[in-house]
mmCIF file of C-alpha atoms in Angstrom:
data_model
loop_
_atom_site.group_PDB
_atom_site.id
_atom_site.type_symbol
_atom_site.label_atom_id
_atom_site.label_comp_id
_atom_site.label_asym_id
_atom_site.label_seq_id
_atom_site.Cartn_x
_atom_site.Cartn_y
_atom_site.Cartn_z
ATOM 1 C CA UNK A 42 -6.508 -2.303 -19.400
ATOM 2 C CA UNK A 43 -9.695 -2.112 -18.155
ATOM 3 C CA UNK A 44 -12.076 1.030 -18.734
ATOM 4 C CA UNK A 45 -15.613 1.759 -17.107
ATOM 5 C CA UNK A 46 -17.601 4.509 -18.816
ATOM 6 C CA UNK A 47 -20.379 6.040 -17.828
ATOM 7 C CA UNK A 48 -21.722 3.027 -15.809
ATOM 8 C CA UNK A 49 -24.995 3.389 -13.866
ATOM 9 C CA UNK A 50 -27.360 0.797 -12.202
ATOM 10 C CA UNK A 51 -31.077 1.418 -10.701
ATOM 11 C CA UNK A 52 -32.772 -0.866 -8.289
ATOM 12 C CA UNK A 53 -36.521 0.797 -9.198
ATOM 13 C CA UNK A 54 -36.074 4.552 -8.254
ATOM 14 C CA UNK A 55 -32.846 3.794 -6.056
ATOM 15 C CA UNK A 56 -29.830 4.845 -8.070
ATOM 16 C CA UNK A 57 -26.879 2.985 -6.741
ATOM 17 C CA UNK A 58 -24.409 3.878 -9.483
ATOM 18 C CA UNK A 59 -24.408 7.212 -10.961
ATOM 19 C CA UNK A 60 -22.220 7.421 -14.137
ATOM 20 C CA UNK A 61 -19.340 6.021 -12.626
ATOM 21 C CA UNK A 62 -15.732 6.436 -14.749
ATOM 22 C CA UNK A 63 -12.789 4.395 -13.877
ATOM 23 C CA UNK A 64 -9.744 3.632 -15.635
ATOM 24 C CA UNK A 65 -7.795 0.364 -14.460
ATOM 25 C CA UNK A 66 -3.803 0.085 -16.202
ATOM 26 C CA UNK A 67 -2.862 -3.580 -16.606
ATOM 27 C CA UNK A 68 -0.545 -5.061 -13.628
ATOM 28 C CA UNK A 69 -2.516 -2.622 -11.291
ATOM 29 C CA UNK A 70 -3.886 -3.161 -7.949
ATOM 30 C CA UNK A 71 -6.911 -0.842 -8.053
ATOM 31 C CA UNK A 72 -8.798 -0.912 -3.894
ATOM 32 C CA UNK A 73 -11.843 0.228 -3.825
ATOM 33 C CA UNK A 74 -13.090 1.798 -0.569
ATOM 34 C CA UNK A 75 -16.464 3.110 1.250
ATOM 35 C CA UNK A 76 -18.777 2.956 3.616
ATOM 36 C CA UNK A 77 -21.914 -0.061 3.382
ATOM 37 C CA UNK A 78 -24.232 1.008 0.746
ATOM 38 C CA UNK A 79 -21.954 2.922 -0.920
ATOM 39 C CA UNK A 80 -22.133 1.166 -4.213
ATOM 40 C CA UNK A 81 -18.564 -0.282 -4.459
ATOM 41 C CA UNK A 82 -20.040 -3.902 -4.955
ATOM 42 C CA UNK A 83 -22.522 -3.256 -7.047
ATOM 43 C CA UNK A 84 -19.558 -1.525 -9.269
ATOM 44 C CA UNK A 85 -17.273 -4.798 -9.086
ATOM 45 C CA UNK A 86 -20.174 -6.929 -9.695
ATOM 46 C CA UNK A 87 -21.354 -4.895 -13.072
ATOM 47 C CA UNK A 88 -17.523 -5.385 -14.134
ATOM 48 C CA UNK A 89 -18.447 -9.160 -15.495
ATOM 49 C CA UNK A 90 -22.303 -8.769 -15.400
ATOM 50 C CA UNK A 91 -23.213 -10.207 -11.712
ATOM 51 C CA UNK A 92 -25.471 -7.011 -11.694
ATOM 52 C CA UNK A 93 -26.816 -5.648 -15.104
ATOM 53 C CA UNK A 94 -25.428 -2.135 -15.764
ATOM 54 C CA UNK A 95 -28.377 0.260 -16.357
ATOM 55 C CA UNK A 96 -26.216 1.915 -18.658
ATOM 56 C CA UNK A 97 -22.654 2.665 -19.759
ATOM 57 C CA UNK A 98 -19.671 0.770 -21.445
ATOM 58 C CA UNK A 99 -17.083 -1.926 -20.753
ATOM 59 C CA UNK A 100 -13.691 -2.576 -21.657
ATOM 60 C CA UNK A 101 -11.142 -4.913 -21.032
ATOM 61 C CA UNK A 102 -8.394 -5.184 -23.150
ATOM 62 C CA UNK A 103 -9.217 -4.602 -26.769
ATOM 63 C CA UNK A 104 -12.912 -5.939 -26.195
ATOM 64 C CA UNK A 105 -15.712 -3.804 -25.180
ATOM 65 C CA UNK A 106 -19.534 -3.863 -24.427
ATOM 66 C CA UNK A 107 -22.309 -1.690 -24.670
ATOM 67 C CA UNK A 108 -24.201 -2.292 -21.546
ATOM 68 C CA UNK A 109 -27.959 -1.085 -22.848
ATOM 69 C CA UNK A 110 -27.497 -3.400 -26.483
ATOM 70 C CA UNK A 111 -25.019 -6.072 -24.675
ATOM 71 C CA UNK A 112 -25.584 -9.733 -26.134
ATOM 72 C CA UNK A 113 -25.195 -12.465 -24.327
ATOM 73 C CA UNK A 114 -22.273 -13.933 -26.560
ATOM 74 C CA UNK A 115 -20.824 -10.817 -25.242
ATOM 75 C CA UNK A 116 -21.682 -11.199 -22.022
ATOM 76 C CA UNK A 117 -20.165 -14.815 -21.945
ATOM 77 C CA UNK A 118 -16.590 -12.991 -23.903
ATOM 78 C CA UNK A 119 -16.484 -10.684 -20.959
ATOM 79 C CA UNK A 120 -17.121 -13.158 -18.201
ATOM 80 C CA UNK A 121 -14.421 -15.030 -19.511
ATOM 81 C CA UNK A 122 -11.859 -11.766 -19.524
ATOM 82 C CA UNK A 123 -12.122 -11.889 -15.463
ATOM 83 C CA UNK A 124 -12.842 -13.636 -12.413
ATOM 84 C CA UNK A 125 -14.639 -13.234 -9.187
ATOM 85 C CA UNK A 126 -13.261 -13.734 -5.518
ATOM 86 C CA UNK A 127 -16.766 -13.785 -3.310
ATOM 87 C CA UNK A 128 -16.993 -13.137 0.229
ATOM 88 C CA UNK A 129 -18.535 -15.888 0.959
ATOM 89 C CA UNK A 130 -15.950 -18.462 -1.023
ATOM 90 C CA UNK A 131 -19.154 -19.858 -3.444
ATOM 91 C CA UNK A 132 -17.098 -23.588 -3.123
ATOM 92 C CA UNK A 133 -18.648 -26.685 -4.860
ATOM 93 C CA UNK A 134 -19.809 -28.681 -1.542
ATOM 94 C CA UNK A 135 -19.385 -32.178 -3.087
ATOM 95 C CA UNK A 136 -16.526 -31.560 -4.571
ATOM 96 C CA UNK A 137 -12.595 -31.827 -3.133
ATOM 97 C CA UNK A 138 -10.161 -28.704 -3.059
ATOM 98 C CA UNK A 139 -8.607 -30.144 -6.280
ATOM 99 C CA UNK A 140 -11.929 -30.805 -8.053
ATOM 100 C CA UNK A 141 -13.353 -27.144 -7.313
ATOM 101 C CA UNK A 142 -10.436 -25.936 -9.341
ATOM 102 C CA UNK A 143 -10.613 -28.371 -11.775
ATOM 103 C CA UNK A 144 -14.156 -27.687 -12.886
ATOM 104 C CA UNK A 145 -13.335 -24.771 -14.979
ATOM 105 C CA UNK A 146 -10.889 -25.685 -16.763
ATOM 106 C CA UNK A 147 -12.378 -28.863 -17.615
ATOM 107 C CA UNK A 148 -15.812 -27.464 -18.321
ATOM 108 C CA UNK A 149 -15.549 -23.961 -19.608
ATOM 109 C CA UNK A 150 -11.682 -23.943 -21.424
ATOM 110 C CA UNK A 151 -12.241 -27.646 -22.286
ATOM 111 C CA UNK A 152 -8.515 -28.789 -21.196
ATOM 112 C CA UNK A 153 -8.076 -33.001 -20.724
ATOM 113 C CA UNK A 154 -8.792 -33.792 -17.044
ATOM 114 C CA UNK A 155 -4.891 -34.673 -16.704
ATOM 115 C CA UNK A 156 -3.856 -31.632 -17.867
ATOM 116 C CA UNK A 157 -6.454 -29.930 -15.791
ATOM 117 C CA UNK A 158 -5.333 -31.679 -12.659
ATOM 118 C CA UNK A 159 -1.580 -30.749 -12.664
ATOM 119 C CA UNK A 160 -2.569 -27.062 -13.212
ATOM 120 C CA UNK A 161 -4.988 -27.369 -10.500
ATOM 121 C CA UNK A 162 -2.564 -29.017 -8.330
ATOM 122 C CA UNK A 163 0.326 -26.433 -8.988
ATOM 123 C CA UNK A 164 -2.288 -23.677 -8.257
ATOM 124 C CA UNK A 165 -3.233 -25.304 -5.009
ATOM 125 C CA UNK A 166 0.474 -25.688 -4.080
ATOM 126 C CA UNK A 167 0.892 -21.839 -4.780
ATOM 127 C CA UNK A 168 -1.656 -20.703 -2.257
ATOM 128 C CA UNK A 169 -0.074 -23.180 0.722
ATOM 129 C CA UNK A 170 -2.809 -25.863 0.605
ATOM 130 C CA UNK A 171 -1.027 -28.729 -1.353
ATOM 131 C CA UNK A 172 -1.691 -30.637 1.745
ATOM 132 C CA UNK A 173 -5.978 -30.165 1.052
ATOM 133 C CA UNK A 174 -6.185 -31.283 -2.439
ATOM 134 C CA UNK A 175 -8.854 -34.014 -1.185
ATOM 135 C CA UNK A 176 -10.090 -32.024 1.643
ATOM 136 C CA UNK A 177 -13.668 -30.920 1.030
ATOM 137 C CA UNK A 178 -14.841 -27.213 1.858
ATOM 138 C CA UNK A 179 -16.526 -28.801 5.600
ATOM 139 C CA UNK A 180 -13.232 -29.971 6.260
ATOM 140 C CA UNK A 181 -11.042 -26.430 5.631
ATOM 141 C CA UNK A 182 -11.107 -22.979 7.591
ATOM 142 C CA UNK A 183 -12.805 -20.219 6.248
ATOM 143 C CA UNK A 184 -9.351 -19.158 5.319
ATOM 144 C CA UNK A 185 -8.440 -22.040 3.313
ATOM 145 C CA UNK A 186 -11.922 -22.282 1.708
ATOM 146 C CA UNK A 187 -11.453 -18.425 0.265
ATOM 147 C CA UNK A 188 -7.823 -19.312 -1.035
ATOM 148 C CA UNK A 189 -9.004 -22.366 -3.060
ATOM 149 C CA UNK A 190 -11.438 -19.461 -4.229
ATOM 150 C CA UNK A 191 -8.328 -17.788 -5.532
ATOM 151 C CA UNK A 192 -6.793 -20.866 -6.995
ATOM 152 C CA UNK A 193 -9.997 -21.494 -8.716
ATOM 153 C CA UNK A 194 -9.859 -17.975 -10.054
ATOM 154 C CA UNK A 195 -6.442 -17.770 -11.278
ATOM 155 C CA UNK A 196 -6.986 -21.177 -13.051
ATOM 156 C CA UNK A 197 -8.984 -19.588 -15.563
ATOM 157 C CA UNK A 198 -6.117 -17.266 -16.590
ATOM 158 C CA UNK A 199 -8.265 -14.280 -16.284
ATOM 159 C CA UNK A 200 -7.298 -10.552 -17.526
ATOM 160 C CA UNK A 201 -8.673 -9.446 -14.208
ATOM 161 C CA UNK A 202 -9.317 -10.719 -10.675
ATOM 162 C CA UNK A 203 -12.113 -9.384 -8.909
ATOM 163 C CA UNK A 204 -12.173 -9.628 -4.924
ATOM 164 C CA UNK A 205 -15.702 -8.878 -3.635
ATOM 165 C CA UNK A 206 -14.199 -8.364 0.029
ATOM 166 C CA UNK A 207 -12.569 -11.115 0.540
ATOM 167 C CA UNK A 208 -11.922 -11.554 3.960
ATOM 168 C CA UNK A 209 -14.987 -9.828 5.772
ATOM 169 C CA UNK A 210 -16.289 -13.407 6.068
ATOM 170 C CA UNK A 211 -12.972 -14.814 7.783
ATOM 171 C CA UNK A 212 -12.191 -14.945 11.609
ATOM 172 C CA UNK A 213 -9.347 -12.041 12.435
ATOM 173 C CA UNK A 214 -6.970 -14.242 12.835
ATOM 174 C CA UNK A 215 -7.377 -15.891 9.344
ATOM 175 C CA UNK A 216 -7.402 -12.664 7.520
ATOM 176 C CA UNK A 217 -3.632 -12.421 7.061
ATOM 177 C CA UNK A 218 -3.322 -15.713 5.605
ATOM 178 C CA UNK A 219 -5.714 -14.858 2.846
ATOM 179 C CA UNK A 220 -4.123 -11.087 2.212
ATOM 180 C CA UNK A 221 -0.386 -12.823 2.529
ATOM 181 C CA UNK A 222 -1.829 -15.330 -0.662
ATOM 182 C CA UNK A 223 -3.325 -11.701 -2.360
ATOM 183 C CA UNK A 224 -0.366 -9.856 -1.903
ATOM 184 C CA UNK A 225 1.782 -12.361 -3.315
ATOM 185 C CA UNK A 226 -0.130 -12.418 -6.884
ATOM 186 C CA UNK A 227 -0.382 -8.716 -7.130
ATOM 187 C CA UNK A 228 3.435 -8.676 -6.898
ATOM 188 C CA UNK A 229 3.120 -11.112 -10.212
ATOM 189 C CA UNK A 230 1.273 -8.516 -11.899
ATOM 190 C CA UNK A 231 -1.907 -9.445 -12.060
ATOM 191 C CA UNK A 232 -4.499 -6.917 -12.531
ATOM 192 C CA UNK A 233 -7.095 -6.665 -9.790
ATOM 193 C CA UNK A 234 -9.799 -4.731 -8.681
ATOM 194 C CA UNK A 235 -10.026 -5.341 -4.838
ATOM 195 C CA UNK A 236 -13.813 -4.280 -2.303
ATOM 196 C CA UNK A 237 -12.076 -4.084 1.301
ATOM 197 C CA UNK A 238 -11.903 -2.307 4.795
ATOM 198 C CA UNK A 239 -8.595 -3.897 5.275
ATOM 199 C CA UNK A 240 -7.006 -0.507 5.381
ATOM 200 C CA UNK A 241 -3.384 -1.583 5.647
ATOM 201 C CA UNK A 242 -3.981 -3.888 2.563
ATOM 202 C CA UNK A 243 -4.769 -0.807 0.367
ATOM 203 C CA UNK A 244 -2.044 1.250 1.897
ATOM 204 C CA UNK A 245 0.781 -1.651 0.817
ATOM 205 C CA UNK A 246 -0.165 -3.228 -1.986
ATOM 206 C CA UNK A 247 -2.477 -1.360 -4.242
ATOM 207 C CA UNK A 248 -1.245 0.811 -7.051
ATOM 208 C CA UNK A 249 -4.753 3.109 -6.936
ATOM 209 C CA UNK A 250 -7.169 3.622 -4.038
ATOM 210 C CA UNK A 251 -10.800 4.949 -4.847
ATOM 211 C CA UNK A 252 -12.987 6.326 -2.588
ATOM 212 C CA UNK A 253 -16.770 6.186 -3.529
ATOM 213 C CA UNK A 254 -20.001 7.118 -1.691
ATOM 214 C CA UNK A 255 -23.405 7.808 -2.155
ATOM 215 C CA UNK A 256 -22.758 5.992 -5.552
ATOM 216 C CA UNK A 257 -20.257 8.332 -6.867
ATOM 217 C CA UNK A 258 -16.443 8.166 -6.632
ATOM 218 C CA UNK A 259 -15.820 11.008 -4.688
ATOM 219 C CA UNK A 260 -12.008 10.859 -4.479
ATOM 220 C CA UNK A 261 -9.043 9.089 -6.097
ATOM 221 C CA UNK A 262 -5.331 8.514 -6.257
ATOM 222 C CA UNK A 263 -2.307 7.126 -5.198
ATOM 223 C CA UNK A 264 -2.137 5.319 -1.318
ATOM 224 C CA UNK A 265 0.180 7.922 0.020
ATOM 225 C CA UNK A 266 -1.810 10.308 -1.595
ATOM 226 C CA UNK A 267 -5.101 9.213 -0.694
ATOM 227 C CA UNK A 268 -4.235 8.282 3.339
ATOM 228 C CA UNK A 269 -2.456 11.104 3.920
ATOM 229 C CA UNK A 270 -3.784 14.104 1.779
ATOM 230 C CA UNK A 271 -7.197 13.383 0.942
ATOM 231 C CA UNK A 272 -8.713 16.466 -0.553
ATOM 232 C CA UNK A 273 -12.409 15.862 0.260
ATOM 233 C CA UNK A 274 -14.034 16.054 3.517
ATOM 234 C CA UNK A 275 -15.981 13.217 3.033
ATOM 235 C CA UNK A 276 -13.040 11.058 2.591
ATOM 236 C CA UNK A 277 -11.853 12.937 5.612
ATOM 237 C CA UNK A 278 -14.376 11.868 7.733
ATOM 238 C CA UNK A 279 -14.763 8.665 6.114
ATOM 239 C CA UNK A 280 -10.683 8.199 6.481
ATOM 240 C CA UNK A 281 -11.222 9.423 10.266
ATOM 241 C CA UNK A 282 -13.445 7.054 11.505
ATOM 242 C CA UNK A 283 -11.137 3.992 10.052
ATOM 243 C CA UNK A 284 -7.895 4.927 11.134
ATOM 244 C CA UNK A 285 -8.572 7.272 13.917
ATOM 245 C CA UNK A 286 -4.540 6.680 14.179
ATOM 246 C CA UNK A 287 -4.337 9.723 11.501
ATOM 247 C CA UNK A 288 -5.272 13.182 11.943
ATOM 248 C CA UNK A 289 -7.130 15.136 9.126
ATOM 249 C CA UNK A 290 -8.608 18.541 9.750
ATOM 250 C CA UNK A 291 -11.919 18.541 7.959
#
């Protein structure tokens, strides 16, 4: 389980996160939703300390931080609890498909390179690029790049994925391959806390949608819920102007 309390972060006077709560159940697909500037990245970034919490607690399973008096042997414990999926893939250049999964578990969990390179392998196999493992990120698709990004990720055997909008970088018609690799773990039961505007992703696979805004999360619930009985109007409008396919009277 993962549990944020009280979580705030200032840029000088701009207050991007205002006391944020959120409660993540293992094996859930938590989306995260919101317009640009919102403050849903900054959130999924202060999860493993990519932005500094100005205040608040973490948890993750049965560990948890104190954001204001958080050591950096701490900060190392919960970096290791999760993972990161970036939008923009964050690949080793010099280094092949296989390597760029390798790297962790060689470096960080200190597993034999053999070991480390069957694991890798399997992972790449399990994300539909077993035919890149020597391919370097110039030679794959934007697509491919971001799902050796999620084979590098799951390598580490995290207690949480993290996906920082993972396909906003990727052609449309590479998207699906990406979400079709995304969908397929959450149906494994990993946890994951997922930034997106891919609206029909959050409808079918999350467990828990959350709506934030103006650095607050205004609204939160189940899909069905959430899509087709928001209570607020500013998920109403919000909800509107995304899938104009739906009417909600604000």
């Amino acid at each position: 389980m993962i549990k944020l309390t009280n979580i705030s972060k200032s840029f000088g006077r701009n207050h991007v996160l205002k006391s944020i709560d959120l409660t993540v159940n293992k094996g859930e697909v938590v989306v995260i939703l919101g317009p640009s500037g919102s403050g849903k990245t900054t959130l999924l970034r202060c999860v493993n300390y990519l932005e500094k919490p100005s205040d608040g607690e973490i948890a993750i399973g049965d560990f948890k931080l104190s954001c204001k008096r958080a050591t950096k042997k701490e900060i190392q414990t919960l970096r290791r609890r999760s993972a990161m999926v970036f939008q923009q893939y964050n690949l080793f250049k010099h280094k092949t498909a296989l390597e760029n999964v390798m790297e962790g578990l060689v470096i960080v969990k200190k597993m034999p390179r053999e070991e480390a390179r069957e694991k890798s392998i399997a992972l790449l196999e399990k994300v539909g690029l077993a035919g890149k493992l020597d391919a370097y990120p110039s030679q794959l698709s934007g697509g491919q790049q971001q799902r050796v990004g999620i084979a590098r990720a799951l390598a580490m055997e995290p207690e949480v994925i993290l996906f920082d909008e993972p396909t906003s970088a990727l052609d449309p018609e590479l998207v699906g391959e990406v979400l079709a690799v995304i969908r397929k773990i959450a149906k494994e039961g990993i946890t994951m806390i997922v930034v997106t505007h891919e609206m029909g992703f959050a409808r079918d696979v999350a467990n828990h949608v959350v709506f934030m805004d103006g650095g607050v999360i205004v609204e939160e619930g189940a899909p069905a819920e959430l899509f087709n009985h928001p209570r607020e109007d500013r998920t109403k409008q919000f909800l509107k102007r995304i899938t104009p396919e739906l009417n909600y009277s604000i």
